Short mmCIF file of C-alpha atoms and ligand atoms in Angstrom, two decimals:
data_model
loop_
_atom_site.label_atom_id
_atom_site.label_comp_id
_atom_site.label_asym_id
_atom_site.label_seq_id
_atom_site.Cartn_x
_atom_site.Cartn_y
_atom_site.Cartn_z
CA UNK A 398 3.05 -8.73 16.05
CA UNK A 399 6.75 -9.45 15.03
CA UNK A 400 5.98 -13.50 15.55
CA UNK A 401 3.03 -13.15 13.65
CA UNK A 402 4.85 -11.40 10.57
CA UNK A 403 7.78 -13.72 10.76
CA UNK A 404 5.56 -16.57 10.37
CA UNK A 405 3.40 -14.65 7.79
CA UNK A 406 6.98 -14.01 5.47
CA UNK A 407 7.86 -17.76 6.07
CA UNK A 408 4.68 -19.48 5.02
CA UNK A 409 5.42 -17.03 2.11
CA UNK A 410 8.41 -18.23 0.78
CA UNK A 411 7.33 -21.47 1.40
CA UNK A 412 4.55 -21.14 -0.83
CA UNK A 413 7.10 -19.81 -3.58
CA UNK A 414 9.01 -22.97 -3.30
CA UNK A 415 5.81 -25.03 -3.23
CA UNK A 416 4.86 -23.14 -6.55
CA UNK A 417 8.24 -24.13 -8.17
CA UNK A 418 7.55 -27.39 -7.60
CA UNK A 419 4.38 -27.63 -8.84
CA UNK A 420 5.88 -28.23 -12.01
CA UNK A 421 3.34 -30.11 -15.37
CA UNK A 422 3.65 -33.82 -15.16
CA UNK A 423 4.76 -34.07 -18.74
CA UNK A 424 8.36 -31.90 -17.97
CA UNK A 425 9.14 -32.82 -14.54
CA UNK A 426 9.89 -36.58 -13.78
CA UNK A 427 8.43 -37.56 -10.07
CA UNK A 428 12.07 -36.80 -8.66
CA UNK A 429 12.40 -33.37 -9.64
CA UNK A 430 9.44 -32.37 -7.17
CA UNK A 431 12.02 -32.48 -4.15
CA UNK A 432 15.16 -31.25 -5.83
CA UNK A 433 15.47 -27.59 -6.97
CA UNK A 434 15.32 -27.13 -11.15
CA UNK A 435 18.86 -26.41 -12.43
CA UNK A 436 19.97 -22.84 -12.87
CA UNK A 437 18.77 -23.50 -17.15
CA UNK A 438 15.38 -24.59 -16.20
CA UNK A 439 14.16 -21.85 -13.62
CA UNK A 440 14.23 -17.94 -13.92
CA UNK A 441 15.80 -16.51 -10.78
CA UNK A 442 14.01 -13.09 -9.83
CA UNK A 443 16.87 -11.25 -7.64
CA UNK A 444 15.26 -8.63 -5.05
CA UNK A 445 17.13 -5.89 -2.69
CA UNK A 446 14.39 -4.52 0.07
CA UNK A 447 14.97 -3.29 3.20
CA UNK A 448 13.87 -6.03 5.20
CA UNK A 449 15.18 -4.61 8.01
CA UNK A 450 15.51 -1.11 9.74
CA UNK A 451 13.50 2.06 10.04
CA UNK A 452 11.84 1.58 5.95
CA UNK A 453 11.62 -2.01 7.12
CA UNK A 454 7.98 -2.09 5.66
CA UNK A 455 8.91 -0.64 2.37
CA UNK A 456 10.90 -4.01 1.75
CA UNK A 457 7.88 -6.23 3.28
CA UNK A 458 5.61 -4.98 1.60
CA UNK A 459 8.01 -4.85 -1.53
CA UNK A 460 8.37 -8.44 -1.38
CA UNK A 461 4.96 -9.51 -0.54
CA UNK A 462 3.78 -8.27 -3.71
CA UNK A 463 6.67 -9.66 -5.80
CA UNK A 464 5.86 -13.08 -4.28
CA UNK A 465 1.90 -13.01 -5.73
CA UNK A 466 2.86 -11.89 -8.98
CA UNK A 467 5.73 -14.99 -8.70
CA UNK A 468 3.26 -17.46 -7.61
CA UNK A 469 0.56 -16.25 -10.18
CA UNK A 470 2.98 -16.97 -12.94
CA UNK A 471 3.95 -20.05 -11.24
CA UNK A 472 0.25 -21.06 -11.74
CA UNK A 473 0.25 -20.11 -15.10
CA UNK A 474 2.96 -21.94 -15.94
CA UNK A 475 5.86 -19.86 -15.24
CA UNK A 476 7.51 -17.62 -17.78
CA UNK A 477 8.28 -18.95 -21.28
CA UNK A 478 7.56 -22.38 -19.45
CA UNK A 479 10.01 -22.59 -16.38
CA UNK A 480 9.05 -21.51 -13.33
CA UNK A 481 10.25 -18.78 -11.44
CA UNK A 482 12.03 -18.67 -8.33
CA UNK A 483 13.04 -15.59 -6.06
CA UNK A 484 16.02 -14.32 -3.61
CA UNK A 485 15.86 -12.03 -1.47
CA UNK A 486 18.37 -9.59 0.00
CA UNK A 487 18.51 -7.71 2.83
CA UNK A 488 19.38 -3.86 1.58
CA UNK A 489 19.28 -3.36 6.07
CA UNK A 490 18.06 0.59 4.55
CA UNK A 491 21.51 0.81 3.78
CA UNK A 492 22.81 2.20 0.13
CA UNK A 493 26.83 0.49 0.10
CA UNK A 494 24.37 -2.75 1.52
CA UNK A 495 22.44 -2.21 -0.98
CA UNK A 496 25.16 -2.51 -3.98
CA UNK A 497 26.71 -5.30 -1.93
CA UNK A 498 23.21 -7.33 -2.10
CA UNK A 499 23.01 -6.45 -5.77
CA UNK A 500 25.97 -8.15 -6.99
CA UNK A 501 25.67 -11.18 -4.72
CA UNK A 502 22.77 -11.42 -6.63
CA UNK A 503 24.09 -10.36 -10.01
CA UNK A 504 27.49 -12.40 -9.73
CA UNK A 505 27.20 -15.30 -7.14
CA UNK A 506 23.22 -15.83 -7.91
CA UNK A 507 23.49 -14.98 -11.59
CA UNK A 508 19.88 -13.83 -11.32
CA UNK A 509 18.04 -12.86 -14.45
CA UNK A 510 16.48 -9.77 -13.47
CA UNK A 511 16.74 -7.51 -10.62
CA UNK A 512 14.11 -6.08 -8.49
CA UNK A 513 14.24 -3.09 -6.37
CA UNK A 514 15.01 -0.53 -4.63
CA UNK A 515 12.23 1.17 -2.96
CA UNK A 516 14.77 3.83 -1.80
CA UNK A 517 16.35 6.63 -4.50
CA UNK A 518 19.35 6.38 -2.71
CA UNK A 519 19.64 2.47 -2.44
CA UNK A 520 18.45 2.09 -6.55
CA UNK A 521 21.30 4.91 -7.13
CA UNK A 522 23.82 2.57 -5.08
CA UNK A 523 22.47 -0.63 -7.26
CA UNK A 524 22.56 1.05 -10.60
CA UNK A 525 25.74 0.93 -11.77
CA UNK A 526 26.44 -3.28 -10.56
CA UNK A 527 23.11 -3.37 -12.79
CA UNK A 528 24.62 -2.10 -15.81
CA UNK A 529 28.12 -3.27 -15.20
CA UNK A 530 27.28 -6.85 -15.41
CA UNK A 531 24.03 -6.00 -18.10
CA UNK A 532 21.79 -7.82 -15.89
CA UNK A 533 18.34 -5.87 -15.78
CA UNK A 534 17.09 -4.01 -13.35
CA UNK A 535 13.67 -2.57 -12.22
CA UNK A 536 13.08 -0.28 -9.36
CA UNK A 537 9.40 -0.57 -8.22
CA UNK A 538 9.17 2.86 -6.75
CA UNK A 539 12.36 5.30 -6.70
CA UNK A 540 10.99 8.30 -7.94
CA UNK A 541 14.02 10.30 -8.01
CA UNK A 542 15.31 11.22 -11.97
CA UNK A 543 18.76 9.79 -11.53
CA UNK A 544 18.06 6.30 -10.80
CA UNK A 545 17.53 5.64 -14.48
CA UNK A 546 19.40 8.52 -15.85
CA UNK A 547 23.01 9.49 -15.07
CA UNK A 548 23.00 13.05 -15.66
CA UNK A 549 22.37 13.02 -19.23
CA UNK A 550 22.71 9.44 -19.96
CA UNK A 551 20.02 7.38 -19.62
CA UNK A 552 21.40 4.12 -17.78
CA UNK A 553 21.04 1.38 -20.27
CA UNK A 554 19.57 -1.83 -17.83
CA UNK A 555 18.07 0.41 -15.21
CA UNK A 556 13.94 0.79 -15.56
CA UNK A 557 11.14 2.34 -13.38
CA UNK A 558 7.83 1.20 -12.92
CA UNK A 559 6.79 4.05 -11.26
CA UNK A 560 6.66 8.05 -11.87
CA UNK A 561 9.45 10.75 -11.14
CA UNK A 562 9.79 12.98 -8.87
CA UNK A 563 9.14 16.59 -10.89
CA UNK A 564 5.56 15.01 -11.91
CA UNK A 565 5.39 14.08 -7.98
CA UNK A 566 6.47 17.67 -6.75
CA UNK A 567 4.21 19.29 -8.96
CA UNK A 568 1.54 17.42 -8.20
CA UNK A 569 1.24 18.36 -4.38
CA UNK A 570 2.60 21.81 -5.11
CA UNK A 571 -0.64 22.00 -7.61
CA UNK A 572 -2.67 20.63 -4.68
CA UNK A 573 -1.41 23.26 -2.00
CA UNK A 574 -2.13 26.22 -4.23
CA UNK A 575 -4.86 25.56 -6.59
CA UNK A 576 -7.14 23.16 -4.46
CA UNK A 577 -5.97 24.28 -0.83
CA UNK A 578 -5.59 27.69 -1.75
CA UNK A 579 -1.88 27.93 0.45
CA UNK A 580 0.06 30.92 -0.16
CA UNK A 581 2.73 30.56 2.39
CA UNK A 582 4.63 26.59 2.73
CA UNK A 583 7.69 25.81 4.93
CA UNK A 584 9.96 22.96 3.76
CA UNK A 585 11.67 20.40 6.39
CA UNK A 586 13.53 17.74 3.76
CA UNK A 587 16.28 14.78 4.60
CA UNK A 588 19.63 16.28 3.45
CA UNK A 589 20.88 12.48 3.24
CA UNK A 590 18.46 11.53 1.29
CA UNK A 591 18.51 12.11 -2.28
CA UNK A 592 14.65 11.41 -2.99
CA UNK A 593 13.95 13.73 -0.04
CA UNK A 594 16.71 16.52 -1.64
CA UNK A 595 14.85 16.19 -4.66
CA UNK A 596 11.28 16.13 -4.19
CA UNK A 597 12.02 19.29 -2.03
CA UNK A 598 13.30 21.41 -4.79
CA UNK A 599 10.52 20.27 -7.19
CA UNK A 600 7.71 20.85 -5.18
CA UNK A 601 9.64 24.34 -4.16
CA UNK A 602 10.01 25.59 -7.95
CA UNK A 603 6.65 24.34 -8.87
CA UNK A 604 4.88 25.89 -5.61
CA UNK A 605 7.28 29.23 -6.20
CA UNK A 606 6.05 29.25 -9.67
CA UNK A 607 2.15 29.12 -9.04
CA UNK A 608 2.75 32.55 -7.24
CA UNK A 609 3.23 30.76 -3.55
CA UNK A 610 5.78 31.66 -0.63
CA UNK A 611 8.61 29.08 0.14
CA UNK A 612 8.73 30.91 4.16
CA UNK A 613 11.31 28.21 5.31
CA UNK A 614 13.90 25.72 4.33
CA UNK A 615 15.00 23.49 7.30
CA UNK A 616 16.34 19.68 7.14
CA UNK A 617 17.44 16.94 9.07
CA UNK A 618 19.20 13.37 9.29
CA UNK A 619 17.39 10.30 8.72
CA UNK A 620 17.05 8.70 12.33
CA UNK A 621 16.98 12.07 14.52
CA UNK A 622 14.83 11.85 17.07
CA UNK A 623 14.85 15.68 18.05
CA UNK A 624 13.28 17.98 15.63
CA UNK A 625 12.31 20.92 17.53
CA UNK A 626 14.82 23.34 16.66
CA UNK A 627 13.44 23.20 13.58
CA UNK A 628 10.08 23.23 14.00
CA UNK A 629 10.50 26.12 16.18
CA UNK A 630 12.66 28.50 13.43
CA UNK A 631 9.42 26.89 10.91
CA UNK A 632 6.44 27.48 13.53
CA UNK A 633 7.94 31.80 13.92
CA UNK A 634 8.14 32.12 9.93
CA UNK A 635 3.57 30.80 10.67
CA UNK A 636 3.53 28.96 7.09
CA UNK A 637 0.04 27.80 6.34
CA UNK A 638 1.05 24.12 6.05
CA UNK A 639 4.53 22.31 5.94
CA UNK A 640 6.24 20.15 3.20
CA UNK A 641 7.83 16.96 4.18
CA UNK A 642 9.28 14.97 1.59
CA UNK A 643 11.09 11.90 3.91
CA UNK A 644 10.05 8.47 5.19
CA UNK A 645 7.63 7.63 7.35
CA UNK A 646 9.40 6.65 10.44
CA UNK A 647 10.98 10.69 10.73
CA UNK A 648 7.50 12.17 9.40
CA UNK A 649 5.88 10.48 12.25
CA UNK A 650 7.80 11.73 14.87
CA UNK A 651 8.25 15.14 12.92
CA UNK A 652 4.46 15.64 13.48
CA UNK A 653 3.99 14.68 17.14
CA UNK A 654 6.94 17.36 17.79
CA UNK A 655 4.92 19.80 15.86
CA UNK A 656 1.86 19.63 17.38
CA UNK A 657 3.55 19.24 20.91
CA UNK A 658 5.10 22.80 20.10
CA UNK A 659 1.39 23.94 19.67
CA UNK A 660 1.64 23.59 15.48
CA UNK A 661 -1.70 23.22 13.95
CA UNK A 662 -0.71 23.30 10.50
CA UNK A 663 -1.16 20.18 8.31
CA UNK A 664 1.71 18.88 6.54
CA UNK A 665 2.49 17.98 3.10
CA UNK A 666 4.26 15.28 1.69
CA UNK A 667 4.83 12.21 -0.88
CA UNK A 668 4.95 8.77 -1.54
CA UNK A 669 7.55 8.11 1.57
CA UNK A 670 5.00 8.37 4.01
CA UNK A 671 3.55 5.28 2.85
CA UNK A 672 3.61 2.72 5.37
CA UNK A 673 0.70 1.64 8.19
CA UNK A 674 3.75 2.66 10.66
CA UNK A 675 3.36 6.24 9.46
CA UNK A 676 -0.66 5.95 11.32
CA UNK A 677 0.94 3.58 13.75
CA UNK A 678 3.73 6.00 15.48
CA UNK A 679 2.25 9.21 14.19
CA UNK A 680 -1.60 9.08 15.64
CA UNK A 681 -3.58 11.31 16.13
CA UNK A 682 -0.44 14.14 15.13
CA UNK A 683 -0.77 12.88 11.56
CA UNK A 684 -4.57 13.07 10.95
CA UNK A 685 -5.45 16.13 8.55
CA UNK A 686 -2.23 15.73 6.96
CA UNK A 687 -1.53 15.07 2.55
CA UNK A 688 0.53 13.18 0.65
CA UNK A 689 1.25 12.01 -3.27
CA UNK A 690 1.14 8.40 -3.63
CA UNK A 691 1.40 5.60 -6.10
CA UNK A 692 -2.31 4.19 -5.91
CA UNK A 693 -4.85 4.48 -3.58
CA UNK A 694 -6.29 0.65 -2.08
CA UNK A 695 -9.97 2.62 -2.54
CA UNK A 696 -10.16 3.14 -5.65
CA UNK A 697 -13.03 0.95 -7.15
CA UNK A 698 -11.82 0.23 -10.33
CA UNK A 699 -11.95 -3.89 -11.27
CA UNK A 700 -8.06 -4.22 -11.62
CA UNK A 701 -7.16 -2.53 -8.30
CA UNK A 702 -10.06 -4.51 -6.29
CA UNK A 703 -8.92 -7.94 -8.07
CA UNK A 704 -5.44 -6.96 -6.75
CA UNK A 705 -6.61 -6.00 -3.30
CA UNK A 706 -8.59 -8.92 -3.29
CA UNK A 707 -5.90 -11.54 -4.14
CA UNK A 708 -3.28 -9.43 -1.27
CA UNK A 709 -5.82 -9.97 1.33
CA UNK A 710 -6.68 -13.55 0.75
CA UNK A 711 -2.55 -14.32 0.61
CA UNK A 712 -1.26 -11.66 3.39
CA UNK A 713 -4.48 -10.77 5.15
CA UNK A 714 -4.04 -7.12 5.46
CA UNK A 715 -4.56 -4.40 2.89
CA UNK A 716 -1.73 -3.81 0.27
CA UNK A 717 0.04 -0.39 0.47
CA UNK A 718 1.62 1.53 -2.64
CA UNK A 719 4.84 -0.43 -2.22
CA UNK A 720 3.07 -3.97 -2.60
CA UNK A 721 1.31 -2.80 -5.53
CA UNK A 722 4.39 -1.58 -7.05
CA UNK A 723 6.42 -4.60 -6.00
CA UNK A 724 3.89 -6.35 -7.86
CA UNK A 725 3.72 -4.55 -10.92
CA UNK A 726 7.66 -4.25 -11.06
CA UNK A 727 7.62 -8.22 -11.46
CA UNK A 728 4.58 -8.23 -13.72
CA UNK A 729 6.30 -6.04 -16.23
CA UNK A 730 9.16 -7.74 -15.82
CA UNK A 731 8.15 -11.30 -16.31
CA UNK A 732 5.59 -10.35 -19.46
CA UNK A 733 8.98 -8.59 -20.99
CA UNK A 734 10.76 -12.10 -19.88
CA UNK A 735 8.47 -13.75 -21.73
CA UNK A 736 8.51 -11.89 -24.94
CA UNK A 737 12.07 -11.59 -25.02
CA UNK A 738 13.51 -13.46 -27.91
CA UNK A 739 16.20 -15.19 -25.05
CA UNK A 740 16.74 -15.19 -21.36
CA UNK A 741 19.82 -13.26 -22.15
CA UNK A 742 20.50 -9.79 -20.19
CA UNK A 743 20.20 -8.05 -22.96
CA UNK A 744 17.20 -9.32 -24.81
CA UNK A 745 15.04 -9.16 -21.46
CA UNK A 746 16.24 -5.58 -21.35
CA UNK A 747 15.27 -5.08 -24.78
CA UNK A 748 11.98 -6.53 -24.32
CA UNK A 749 11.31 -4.12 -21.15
CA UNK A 750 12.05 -0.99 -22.80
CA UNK A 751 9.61 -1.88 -25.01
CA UNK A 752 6.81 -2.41 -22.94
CA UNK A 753 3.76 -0.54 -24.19
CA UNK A 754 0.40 -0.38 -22.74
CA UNK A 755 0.76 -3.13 -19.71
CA UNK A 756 -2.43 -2.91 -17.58
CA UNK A 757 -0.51 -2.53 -14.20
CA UNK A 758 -2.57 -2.54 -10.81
CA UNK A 759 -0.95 1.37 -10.51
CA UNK A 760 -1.98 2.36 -13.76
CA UNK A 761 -1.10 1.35 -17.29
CA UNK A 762 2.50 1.36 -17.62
CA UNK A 763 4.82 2.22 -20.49
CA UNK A 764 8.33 1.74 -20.81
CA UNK A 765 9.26 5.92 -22.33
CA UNK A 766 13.10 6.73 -23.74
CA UNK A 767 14.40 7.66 -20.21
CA UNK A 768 13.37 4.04 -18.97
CA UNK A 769 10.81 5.74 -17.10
CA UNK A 770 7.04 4.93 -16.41
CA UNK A 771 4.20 7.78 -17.04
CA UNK A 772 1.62 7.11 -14.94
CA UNK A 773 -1.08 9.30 -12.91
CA UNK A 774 -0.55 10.12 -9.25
CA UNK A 775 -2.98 10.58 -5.72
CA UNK A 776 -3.32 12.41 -3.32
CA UNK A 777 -4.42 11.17 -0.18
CA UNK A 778 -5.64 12.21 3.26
CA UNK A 779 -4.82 10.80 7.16
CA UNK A 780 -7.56 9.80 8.52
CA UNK A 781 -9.18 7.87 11.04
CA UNK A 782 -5.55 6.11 10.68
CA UNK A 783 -5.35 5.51 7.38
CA UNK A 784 -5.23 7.08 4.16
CA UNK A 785 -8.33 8.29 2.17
CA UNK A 786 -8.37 8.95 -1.41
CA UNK A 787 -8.74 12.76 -2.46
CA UNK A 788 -7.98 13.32 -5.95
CA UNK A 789 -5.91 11.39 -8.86
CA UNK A 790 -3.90 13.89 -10.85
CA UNK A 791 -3.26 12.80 -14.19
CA UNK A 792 0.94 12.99 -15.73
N1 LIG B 2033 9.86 7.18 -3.95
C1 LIG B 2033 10.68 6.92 -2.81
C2 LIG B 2033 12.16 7.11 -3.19
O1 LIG B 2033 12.47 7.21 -4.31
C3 LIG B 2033 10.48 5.57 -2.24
C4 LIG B 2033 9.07 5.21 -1.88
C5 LIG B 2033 8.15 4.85 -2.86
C6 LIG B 2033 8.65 5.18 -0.60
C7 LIG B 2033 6.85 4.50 -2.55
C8 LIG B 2033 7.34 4.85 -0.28
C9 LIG B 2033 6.44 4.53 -1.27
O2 LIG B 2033 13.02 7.12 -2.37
#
């Protein structure tokens, strides 16, 4: 499985180089097939995943997508005529690796845009190198409110292409109440994380206002493996189902403890559970259980399939939420490249803030004052190991 992805990410960047070279006739003499383009003639796409570790999918998948929307452009021509290469950086799920990454990319690389992270936490760590140095930046999918705005500042060369986390705590807490009918929720959140922190205390005020019963509050580390003390003080307060706003790797294991201690509950959660690992590890413990997401692979319309379509033909599996977002993070950031009036830091920054109306494979995106994307949300439903669509909640 490892071999196969290995190979699979290799023959990947292999195409991206084979792209670059694929230069018109007319500007690239027969030499300059072989030889990279100078720094002047090439955009270089910077991206911090994590390759690596316990979210290693979330930077896989990240990437994968990046790569198509490269070598589309590529194919097209590349962006305002030069084609566009990438680097990637290993974030290891790590937040000071994270910032490290960032400004090898920013200050040894001099990249002209910056993708990622997937994680709150990491983007948070990135932020600041991002608008330091005025290089742009665009997190695909960190859905917590601070990653583009420092408390009441909004972060001049940080964007989002995705939604934030009240509209994503709202939306499940809608889903508990008004669809499930749930009066009574326990919460089990990541106190390290600061998506998980926040998505928590949305979903609680928004659940707490629809006239529902927050029974519990219990948390844990990122990485535990033993979460029964927990799920024991959660399982005697008999909530109806459980919210679980963390990533996939802990969720997994968090719901074969629960239904080891006899918990029949389903649990709730968001876009962190994302990942094929989630059905992988979690089996049949996971089935019957919610979460908000990004986009749902199912959904029929034309834009979506063409996506899935072109994911499958390149990477032979089905693209998650991250992929599309990875995807539509480079999209909207090589259209603004492309209208910009330079390659300049600022001008490309200009040109993504005002993004308007970009037919994104997530939704249509548009660039609002905080830097922020408004887009709809799903909800979707384990089973049969995977994830069915249930309902798309509009912002
Ligand atoms: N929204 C999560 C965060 O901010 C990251 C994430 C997005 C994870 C999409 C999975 C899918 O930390």
């Amino acid at each position: 499985m490892r071999a196969v992805r290995a190979v699979a990410l290799l023959a990947a960047s292999l195409a991206v180089v084979a792209c670059q070279s694929k230069k018109p006739e007319a500007e690239a003499p027969a030499k300059a097939a072989a030889v990279p383009a100078p720094a002047s003639d090439r955009i270089l796409v910077g991206h911090v995943g994590s390759m690596t570790g316990s979210e290693a999918t979330f930077g896989q998948s990240t990437d994968n997508g990046i790569k198509l929307a490269i070598e589309q452009w590529n194919a097209r021509g590349g962006v305002k005529g030069k084609p566009i290469s990438l680097r990637t950086y290993d974030s290891q799920g790590k937040p000071e690796e994270a910032a490290v990454a960032a400004t090898r990319l920013i200050v040894n690389d001099k990249v002209n845009l910056l993708l990622g992270e997937v994680a709150s936490s990491r983007s948070l760590a990135m932020a600041p190198v991002a608008d330091g140095n005025g290089t742009p930046m665009i997190t695909p999918s960190s859905t917590n409110p601070r990653v583009t705005k420092d408390k009441d500042k909004v972060r001049p060369f940080v964007f989002r292409v995705c939604f934030i986390d009240p509209f994503q705590g709202t939306v499940m807490a809608k889903f508990a109440r008004n669809d499930r009918k749930i009066d009574r929720v326990a919460i089990l959140r990541d106190v390290g994380n600061d998506y998980s922190m926040g998505l928590a205390d949305f979903f609680l005020a928004k659940f707490k206002e629809l006239g529902g019963t927050i029974v519990d509050d219990q948390s844990y580390k990122a990485g535990d493996q033993d979460f029964k003390a927990q799920l024991t003080a959660i399982k005697n307060k008999d909530p109806q189902a459980v919210y679980v706003p963390g990533y996939y790797t802990d969720v997994a294991l968090i719901a074969r403890q629960a239904r080891e201690l006899g918990m029949k509950q389903p649990l709730l959660g968001g876009d962190g559970w994302d990942s094929s690992k989630l059905y992988e590890i979690g089996g049949k413990a996971i089935e019957g259980s919610f979460f908000s997401n990004h986009y749902s692979p199912d959904d029929p319309s034309p834009r979506i399939q063409e996506f899935v379509k072109a994911y499958k033909a390149r990477y032979g599996g089905v693209p998650d939420g991250l992929a599309a977002q990875g995807y539509d993070a480079a999209m909207v950031g090589f259209d603004a490249m492309n209208r910009a009036t330079d390659l300049s830091g600022t001008a490309i920054r200009d040109a993504i803030a005002a993004t308007k109306d970009y037919p994104g494979v997530t939704g249509v995106i548009t660039i609002d004052a905080n830097h922020d994307a408004v887009k709809p949300a799903v909800v979707l439903e384990v089973k049969d190991g995977k994830s069915v669509f249930v309902t798309s909640v509009a912002p």
